Short mmCIF file of C-alpha atoms and ligand atoms in Angstrom, two decimals:
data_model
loop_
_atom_site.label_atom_id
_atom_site.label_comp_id
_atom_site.label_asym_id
_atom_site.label_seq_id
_atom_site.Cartn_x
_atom_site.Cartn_y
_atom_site.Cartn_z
CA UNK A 1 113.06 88.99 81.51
CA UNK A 2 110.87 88.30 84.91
CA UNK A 3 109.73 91.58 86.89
CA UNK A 4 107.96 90.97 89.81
CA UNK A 5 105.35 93.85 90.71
CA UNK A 6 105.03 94.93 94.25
CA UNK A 7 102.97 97.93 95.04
CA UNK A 8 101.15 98.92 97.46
CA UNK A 9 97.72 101.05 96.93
CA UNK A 10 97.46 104.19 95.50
CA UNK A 11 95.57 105.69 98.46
CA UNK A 12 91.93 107.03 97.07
CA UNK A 13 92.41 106.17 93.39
CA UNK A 14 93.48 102.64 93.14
CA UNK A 15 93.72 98.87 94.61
CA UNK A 16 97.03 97.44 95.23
CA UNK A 17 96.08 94.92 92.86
CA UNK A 18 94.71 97.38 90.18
CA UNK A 19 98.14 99.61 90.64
CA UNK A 20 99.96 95.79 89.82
CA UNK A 21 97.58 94.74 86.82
CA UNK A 22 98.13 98.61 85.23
CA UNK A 23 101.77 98.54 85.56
CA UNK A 24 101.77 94.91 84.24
CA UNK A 25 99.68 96.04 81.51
CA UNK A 26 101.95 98.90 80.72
CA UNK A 27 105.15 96.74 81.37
CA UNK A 28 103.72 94.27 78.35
CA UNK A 29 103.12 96.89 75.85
CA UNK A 30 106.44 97.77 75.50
CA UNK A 31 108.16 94.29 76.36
CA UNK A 32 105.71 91.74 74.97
CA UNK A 33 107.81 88.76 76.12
CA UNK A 34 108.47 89.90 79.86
CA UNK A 35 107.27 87.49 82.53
CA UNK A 36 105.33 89.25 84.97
CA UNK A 37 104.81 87.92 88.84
CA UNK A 38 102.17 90.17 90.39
CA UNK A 39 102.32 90.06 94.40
CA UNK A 40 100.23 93.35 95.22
CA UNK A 41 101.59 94.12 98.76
CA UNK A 42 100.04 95.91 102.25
CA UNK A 43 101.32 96.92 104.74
CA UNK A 44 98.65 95.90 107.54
CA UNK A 45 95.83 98.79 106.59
CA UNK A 46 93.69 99.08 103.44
CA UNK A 47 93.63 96.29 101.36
CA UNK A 48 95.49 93.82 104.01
CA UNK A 49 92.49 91.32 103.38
CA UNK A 50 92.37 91.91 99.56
CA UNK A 51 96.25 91.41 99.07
CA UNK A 52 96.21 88.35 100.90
CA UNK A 53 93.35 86.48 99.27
CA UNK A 54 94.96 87.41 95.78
CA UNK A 55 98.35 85.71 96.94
CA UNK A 56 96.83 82.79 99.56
CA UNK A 57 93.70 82.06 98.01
CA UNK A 58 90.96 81.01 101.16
CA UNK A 59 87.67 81.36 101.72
CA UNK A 60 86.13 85.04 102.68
CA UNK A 61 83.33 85.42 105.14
CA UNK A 62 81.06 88.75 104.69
CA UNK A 63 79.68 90.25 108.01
CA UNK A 64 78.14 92.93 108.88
CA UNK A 65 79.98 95.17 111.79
CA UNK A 66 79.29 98.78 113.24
CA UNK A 67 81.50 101.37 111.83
CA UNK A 68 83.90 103.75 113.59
CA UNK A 69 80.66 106.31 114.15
CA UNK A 70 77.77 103.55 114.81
CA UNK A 71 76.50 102.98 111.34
CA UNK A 72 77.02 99.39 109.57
CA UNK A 73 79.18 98.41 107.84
CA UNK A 74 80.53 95.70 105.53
CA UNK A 75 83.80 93.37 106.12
CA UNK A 76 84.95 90.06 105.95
CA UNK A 77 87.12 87.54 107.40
CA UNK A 78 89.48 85.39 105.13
CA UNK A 79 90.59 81.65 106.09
CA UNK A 80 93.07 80.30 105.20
CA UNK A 81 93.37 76.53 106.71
CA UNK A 82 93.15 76.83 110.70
CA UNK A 83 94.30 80.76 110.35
CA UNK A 84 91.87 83.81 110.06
CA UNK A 85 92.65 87.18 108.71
CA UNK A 86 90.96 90.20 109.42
CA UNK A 87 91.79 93.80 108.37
CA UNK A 88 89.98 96.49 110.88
CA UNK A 89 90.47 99.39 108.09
CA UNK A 90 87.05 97.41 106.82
CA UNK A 91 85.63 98.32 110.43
CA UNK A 92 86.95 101.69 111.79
CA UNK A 93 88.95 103.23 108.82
CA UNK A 94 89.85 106.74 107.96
CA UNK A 95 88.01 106.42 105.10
CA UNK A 96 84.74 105.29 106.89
CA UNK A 97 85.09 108.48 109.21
CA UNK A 98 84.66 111.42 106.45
CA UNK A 99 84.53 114.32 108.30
CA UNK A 100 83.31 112.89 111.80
CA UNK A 101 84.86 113.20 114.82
CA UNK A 102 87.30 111.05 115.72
CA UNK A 103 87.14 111.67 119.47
CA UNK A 104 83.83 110.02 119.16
CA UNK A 105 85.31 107.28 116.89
CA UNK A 106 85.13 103.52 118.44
CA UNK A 107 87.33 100.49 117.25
CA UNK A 108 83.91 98.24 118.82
CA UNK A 109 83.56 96.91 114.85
CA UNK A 110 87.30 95.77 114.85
CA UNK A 111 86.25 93.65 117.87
CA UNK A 112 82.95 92.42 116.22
CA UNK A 113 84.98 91.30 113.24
CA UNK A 114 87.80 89.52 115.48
CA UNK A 115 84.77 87.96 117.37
CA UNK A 116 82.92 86.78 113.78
CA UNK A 117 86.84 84.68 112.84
CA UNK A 118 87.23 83.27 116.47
CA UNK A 119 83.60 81.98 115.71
CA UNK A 120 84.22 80.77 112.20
CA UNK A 121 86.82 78.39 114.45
CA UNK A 122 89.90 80.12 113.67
CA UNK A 123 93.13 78.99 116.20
CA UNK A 124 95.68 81.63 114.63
CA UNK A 125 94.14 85.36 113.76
CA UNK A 126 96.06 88.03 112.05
CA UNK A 127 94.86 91.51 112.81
CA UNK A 128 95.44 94.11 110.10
CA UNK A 129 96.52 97.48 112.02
CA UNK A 130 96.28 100.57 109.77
CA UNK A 131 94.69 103.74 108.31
CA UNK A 132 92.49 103.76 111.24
CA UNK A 133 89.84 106.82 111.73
CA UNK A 134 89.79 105.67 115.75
CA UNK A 135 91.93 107.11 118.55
CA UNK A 136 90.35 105.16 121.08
CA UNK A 137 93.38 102.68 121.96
CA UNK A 138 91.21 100.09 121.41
CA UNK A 139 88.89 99.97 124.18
CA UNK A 140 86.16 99.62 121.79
CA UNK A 141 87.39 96.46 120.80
CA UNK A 142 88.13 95.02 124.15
CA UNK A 143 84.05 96.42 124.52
CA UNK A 144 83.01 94.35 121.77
CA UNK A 145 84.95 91.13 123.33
CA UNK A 146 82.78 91.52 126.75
CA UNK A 147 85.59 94.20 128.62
CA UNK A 148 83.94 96.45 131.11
CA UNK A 149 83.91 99.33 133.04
CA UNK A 150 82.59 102.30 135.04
CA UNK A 151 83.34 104.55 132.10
CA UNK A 152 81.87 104.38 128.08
CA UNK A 153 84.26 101.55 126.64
CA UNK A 154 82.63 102.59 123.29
CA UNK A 155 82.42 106.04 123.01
CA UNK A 156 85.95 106.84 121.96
CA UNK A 157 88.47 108.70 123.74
CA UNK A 158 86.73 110.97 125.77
CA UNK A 159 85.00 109.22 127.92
CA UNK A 160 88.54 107.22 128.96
CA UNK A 161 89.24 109.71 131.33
CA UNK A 162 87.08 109.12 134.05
CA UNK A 163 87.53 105.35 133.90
CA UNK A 164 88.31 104.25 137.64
CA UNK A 165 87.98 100.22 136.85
CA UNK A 166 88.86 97.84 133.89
CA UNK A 167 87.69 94.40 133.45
CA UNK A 168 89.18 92.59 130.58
CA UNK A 169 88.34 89.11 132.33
CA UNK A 170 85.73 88.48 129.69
CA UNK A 171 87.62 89.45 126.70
CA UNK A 172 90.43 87.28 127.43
CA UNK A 173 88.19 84.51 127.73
CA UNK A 174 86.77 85.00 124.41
CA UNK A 175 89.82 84.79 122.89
CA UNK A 176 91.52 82.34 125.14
CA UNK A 177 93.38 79.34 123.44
CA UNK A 178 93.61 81.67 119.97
CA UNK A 179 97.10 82.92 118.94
CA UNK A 180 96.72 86.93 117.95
CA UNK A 181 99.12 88.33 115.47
CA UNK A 182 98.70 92.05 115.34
CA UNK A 183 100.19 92.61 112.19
CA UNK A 184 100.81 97.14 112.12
CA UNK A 185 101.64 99.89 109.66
CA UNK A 186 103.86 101.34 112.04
CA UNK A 187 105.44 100.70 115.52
CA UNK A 188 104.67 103.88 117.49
CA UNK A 189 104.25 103.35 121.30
CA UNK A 190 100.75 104.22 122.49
CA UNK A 191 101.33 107.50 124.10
CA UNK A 192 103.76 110.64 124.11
CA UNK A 193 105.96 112.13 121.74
CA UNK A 194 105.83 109.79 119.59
CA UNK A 195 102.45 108.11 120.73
CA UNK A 196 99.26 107.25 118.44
CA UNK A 197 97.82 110.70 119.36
CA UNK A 198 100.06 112.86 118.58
CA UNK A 199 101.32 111.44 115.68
CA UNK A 200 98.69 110.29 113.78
CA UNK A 201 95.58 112.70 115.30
CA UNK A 202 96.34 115.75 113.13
CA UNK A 203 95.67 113.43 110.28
CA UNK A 204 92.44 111.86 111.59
CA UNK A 205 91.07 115.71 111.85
CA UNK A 206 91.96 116.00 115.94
CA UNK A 207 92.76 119.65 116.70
CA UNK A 208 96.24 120.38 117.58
CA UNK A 209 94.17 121.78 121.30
CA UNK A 210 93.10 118.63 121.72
CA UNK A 211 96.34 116.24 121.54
CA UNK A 212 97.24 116.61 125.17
CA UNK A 213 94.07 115.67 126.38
CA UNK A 214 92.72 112.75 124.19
CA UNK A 215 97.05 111.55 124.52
CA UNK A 216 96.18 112.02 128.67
CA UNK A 217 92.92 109.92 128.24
CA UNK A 218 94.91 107.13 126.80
CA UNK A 219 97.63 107.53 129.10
CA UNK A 220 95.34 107.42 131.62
CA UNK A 221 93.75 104.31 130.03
CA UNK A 222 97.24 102.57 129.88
CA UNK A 223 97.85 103.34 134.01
CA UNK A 224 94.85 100.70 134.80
CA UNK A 225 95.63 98.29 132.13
CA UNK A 226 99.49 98.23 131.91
CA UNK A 227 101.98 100.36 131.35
CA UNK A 228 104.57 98.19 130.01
CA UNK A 229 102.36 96.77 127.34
CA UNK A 230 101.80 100.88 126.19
CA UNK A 231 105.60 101.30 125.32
CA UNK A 232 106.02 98.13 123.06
CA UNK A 233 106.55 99.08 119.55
CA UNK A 234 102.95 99.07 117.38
CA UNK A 235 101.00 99.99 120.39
CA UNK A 236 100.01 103.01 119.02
CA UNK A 237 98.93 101.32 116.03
CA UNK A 238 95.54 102.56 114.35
CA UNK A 239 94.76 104.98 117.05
CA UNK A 240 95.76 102.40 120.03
CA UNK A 241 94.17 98.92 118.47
CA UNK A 242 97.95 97.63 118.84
CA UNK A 243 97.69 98.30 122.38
CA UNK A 244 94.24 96.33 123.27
CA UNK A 245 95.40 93.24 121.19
CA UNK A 246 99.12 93.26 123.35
CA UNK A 247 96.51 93.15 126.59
CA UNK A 248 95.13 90.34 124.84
CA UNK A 249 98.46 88.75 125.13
CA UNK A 250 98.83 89.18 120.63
CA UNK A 251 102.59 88.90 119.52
CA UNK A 252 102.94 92.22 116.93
CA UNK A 253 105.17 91.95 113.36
CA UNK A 254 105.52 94.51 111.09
CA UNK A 255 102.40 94.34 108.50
CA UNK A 256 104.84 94.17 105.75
CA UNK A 257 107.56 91.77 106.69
CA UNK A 258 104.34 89.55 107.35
CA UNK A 259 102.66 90.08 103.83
CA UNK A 260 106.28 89.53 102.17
CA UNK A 261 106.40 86.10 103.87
CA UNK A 262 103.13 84.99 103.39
CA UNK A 263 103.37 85.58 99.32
CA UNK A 264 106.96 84.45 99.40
CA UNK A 265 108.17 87.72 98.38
CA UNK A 266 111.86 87.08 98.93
CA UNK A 267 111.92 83.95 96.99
CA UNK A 268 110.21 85.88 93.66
CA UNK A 269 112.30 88.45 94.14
CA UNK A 270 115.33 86.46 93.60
CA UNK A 271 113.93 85.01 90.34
CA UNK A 272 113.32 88.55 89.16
CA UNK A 273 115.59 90.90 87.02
CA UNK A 274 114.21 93.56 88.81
CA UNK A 275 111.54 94.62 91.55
CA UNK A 276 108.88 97.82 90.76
CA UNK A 277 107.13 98.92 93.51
CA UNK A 278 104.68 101.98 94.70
CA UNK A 279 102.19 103.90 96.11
CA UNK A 280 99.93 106.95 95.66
CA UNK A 281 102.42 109.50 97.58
CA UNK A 282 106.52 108.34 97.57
CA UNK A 283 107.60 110.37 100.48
CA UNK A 284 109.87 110.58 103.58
CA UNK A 285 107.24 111.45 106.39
CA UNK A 286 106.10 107.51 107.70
CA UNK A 287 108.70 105.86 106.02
CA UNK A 288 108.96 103.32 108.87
CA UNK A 289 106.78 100.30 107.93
CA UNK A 290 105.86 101.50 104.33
CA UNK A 291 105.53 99.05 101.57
CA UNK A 292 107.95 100.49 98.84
CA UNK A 293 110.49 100.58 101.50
CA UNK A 294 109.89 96.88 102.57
CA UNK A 295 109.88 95.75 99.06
CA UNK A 296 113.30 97.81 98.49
CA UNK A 297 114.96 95.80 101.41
CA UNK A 298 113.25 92.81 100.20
CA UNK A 299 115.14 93.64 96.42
CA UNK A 300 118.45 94.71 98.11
CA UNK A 301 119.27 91.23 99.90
CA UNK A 302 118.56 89.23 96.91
CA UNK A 303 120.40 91.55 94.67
CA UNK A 304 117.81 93.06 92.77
CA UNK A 305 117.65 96.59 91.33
CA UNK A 306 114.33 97.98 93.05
CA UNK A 307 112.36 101.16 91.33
CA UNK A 308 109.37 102.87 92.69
CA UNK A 309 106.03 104.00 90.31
CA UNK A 310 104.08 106.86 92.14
CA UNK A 311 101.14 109.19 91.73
CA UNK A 312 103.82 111.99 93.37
CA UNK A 313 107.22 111.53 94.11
CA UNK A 314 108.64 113.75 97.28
CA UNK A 315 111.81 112.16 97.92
CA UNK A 316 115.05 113.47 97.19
CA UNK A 317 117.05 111.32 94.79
CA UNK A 318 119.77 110.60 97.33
CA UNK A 319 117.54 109.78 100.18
CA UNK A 320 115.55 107.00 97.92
CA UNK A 321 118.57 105.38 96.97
CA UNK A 322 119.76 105.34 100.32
CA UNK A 323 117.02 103.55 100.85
CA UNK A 324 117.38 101.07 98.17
CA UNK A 325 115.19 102.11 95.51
CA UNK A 326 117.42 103.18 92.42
CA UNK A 327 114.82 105.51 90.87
CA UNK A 328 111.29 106.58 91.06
CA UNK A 329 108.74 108.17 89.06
CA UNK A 330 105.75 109.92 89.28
CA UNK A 331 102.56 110.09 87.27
CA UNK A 332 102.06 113.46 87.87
CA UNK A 333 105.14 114.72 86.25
CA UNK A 334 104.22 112.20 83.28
CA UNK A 335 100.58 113.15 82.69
CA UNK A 336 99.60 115.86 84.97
CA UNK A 337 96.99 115.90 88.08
CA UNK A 338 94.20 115.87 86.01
CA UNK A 339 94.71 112.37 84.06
CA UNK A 340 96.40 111.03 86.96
CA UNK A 341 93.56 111.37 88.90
CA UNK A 342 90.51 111.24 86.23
CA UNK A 343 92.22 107.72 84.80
CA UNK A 344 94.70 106.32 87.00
CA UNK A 345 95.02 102.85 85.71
CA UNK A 346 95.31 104.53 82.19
CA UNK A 347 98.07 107.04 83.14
CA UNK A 348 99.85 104.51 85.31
CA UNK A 349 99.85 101.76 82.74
CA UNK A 350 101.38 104.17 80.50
CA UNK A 351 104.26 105.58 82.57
CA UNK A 352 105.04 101.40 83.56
CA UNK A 353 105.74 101.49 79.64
CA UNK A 354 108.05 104.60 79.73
CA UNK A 355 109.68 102.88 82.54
CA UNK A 356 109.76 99.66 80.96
CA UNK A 357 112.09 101.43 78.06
CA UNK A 358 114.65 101.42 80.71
CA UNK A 359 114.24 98.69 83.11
CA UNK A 360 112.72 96.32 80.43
CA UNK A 361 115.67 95.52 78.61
N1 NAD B 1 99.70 108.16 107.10
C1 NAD B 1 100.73 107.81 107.83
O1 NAD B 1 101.27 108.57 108.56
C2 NAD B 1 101.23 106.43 107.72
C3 NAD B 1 102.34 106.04 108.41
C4 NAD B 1 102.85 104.76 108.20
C5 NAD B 1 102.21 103.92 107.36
N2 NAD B 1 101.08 104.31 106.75
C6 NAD B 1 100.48 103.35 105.89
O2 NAD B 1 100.88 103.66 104.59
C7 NAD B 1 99.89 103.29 103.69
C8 NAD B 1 99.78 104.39 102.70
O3 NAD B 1 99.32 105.52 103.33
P1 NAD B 1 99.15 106.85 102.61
O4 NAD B 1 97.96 107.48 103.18
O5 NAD B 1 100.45 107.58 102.65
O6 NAD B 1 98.78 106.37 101.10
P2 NAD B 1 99.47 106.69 99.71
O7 NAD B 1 100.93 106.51 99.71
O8 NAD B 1 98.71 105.94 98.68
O9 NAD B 1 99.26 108.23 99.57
C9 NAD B 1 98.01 108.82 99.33
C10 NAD B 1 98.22 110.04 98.48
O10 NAD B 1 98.73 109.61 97.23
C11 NAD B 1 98.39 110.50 96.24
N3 NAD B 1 97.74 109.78 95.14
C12 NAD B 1 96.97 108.68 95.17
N4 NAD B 1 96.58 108.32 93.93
C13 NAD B 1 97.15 109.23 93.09
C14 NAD B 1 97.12 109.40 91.68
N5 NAD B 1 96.43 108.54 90.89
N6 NAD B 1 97.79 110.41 91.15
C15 NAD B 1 98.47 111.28 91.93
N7 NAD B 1 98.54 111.18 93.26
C16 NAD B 1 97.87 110.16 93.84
C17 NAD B 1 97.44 111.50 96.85
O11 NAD B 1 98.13 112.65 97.18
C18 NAD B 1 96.98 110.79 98.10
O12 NAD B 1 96.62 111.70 99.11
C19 NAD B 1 98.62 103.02 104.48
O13 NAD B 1 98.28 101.66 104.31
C20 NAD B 1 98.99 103.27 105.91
O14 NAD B 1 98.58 102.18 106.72
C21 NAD B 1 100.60 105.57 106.89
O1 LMR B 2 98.03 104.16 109.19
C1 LMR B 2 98.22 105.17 109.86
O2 LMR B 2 97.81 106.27 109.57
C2 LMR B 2 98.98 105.06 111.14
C3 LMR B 2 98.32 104.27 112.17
O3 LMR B 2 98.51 102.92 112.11
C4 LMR B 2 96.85 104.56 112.29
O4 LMR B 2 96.03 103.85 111.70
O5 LMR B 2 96.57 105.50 113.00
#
C-alpha cells in the first residue's frame, strides 16, 4: 500500500517534516511493507522555506536580517534555478515577537531578506506570508527597499497615522524587472471587518482598545498608496505584508495551492491509497487557507480517502467530513497533554500506528 504524508507543523512542538518522519515511523511499525511518500506541506508561514527545500532541493543562502523588534536575526533565501524563495516568518514572526509589542513591530527584515534574493540574481521571488508578529502593512518592508516618507516607515503602526507623503519610487526600482509571488496563509483584505487588524491583532497581543486605531492607521496608510490594491484578497496577509508586495505590482496565490504544485502533490496523491494529513490544533476558526484542508481537496479530486493526525482535534465529525477529511485524531485523547507535549514525535509516531490498524490495510 502507498500513503503519502502531508502535514503541516505542529505549531511550537514540531517541524512539518518531523510531524511526516514520526507518522511515517509509526505508519511502518505496524505495516512494515507500506510505501511511504513524505511531502511535508506549508501553507506560506513557518516552515515555507524548510518544506520547500525538502521537496525542490536548491541551494540556501544564510543572512543576517533585523527582527520584528530591531534585534538580528537569522534567515535564508532558497534558489531554486532562476527562482528565489523567501519565508518572512524567519524575519518578523510571531514567534520572534514573545511578548513585545506589536504596534512597535516592523516587517523592515522581510524587506532585507527580499533585498538579499533580488541580489543573489533571482528573476522570480516567492514571498512566504504567514504567522507574522507585525501589523505594520508592510511599510517596513517597502522601508527596507528605499520607500520614504514624512512619517517612521519603520516603526510599526503607529507612527502611520501622521504620514502626509509616500514615495515608493525607489522600492519599485529595486525590484523592477523581478516577478513577486506573494504566496499567503490567508486572503483577508487589509482593513475592516475582516481586515489584518482586526482579525489577526488579538492574536499578536493588540488590545481589543486598540483595533480601531492601529486598523485607522492602516486605512489611513492604504488612502495614499491605493485603495484598490487594500481590498484584494491576501492583503491583509501577515499584518499587511500582502498589501506592500501588491504595491509592488506581486501577483498573490494561496500559500498552499502553491506548495501542492511545487511538490506535485496532486500527482502523489493519485498514486496513494490514502492521504494523512495534520497539524498541532484541527479546528474550524482559520480554516480558509489551512494545510489539512488543502491536502483534503487535494485527496478528494483524485479520489483518495483523506484523514487528519492532530495534537487536538476541535472539529465536529460532520463538519470535517464536509470538508473532506473522513476522520481525525488527536494525540491528546491518545496519550494525554503531558506526553503529547514532553515527546511529540514519540506520541505521534505511536498514534500513526493506531491509525495505521485502520487505514493500513
Ligand atoms: N492563526 C490563524 O488565525 C491562522 C489563520 C490562517 C492560517 N494560519 C496558518 O496556519 C498555520 C497553523 O497555525 P496555527 O497557529 O493554528 O498552528 P497549529 O495548527 O500547529 O496549532 C498550534 C496549536 O496546536 C497545538 N499543539 C501543537 N503541538 C501539539 C502537541 N504536540 N500536542 C498537543 N497539541 C499541540 C497547541 O495548542 C498549539 O497552540 C500557520 O502556518 C498559519 O500561517 C493561521
Ligand atoms: O498566519 C496568521 O496568523 C494570519 C496572517 O497571515 C498573519 O500572519 O497575520
Amino acid at each position: 500500500m502507498r500513503v503519502l504524508v502531508a502535514p503541516d507543523k505542529f505549531a511550537g512542538t514540531l517541524t512539518a517534516v518531523q510531524a511526516a518522519e514520526a507518522i511515517a515511523t509509526g505508519w511502518r511499525r505496524r505495516v512494515p511493507d507500506a510505501e511511504l511518500d513524505l511531502a511535508p506541506m506549508s501553507d506560506g508561514g513557518p516552515g515555507f522555506v524548510d518544506v520547500l527545500h525538502a521537496g525542490l532541493g536548491g541551494d540556501l543562502l544564510g543572512v543576517t536580517v533585523r527582527g520584528p523588534l530591531g534585534d538580528p536575526v537569522p534567515a535564508s533565501v532558497l534558489r531554486v534555478g532562476e527562482a528565489a524563495y523567501v519565508e518572512t516568518a524567519q524575519a518578523c514572526g510571531r514567534h520572534l515577537l514573545g511578548d513585545g509589542d506589536v504596534e512597535a513591530a516592523s516587517t523592515y527584515g522581510a524587506g532585507e531578506l527580499l533585498l538579499a534574493a533580488v541580489d543573489a540574481g533571482a528573476t522570480h521571488i516567492v514571498v512566504g506570508l504567514g504567522g507574522s508578529g507585525t501589523n505594520d502593512g508592510g511599510t517596513g518592508l517597502l522601508a527596507a527597499l528605499g520607500a520614504t516618507g514624512d512619517a517612521a516607515l519603520d516603526a510599526g503602526p503607529a507612527a502611520l497615522s501622521g504620514l502626509t507623503t509616500l514615495d515608493l519610487g525607489r522600492a519599485r526600482d529595486r525590484v523592477a524587472g523581478v516577478r513577486i509571488t506573494a504566496a499567503s496563509d490567508v486572503d483577508n483584505p487589509l482593513t475592516g471587518l475582516f481586515g489584518a487588524t482586526r482579525t489577526y491583532g488579538p492574536q499578536k497581543g493588540l488590545a481589543e482598545d486598540r483595533l480601531v486605531a492601529v486598523d485607522a492607521a492602516l486605512e489611513h496608510l492604504a488612502g495614499l498608496a491605493d485603495r484598490r490594491l487594500s481590498l484584494e484578497k491576501g492583503a491583509g496577509a501577515a499584518g499587511g505584508l500582502g498589501y506592500a508586495l501588491l504595491l509592488l505590482g506581486a501577483d498573490r496565490v494561496p500559500g498552499i495551492g502553491l506548495v501542492a504544485d511545487a511538490v506535485g502533490l496532486p500527482g502523489r496523491a493519485a498514486r496513494a491509497d490514502v492521504v494523512v494529513t495534520g497539524e498541532g490544533a484541527f479546528d474550524f476558526s482559520s480554516r480558509s487557507g489551512k494545510v489539512p484542508y488543502g491536502v483534503a481537496e487535494i485527496a478528494a479530486a483524485a479520489l483518495r480517502p483523506c484523514v487528519a493526525l492532530a495534537g487536538q482535534v476541535l472539529v465536529g465529525s460532520r463538519e470535517m467530513r464536509a470538508l473532506g477529511v473522513e476522520s481525525a485524531y488527536s494525540l491528546v485523547e491518545l496519550v494525554g497533554e503531558e506526553r503529547a507535549w514532553g515527546d511529540p514525535a514519540g506520541a505521534l509516531a505511536d498514534l500513526a500506528e493506531r491509525v495505521a490498524r485502520t487505514w493500513g490495510r
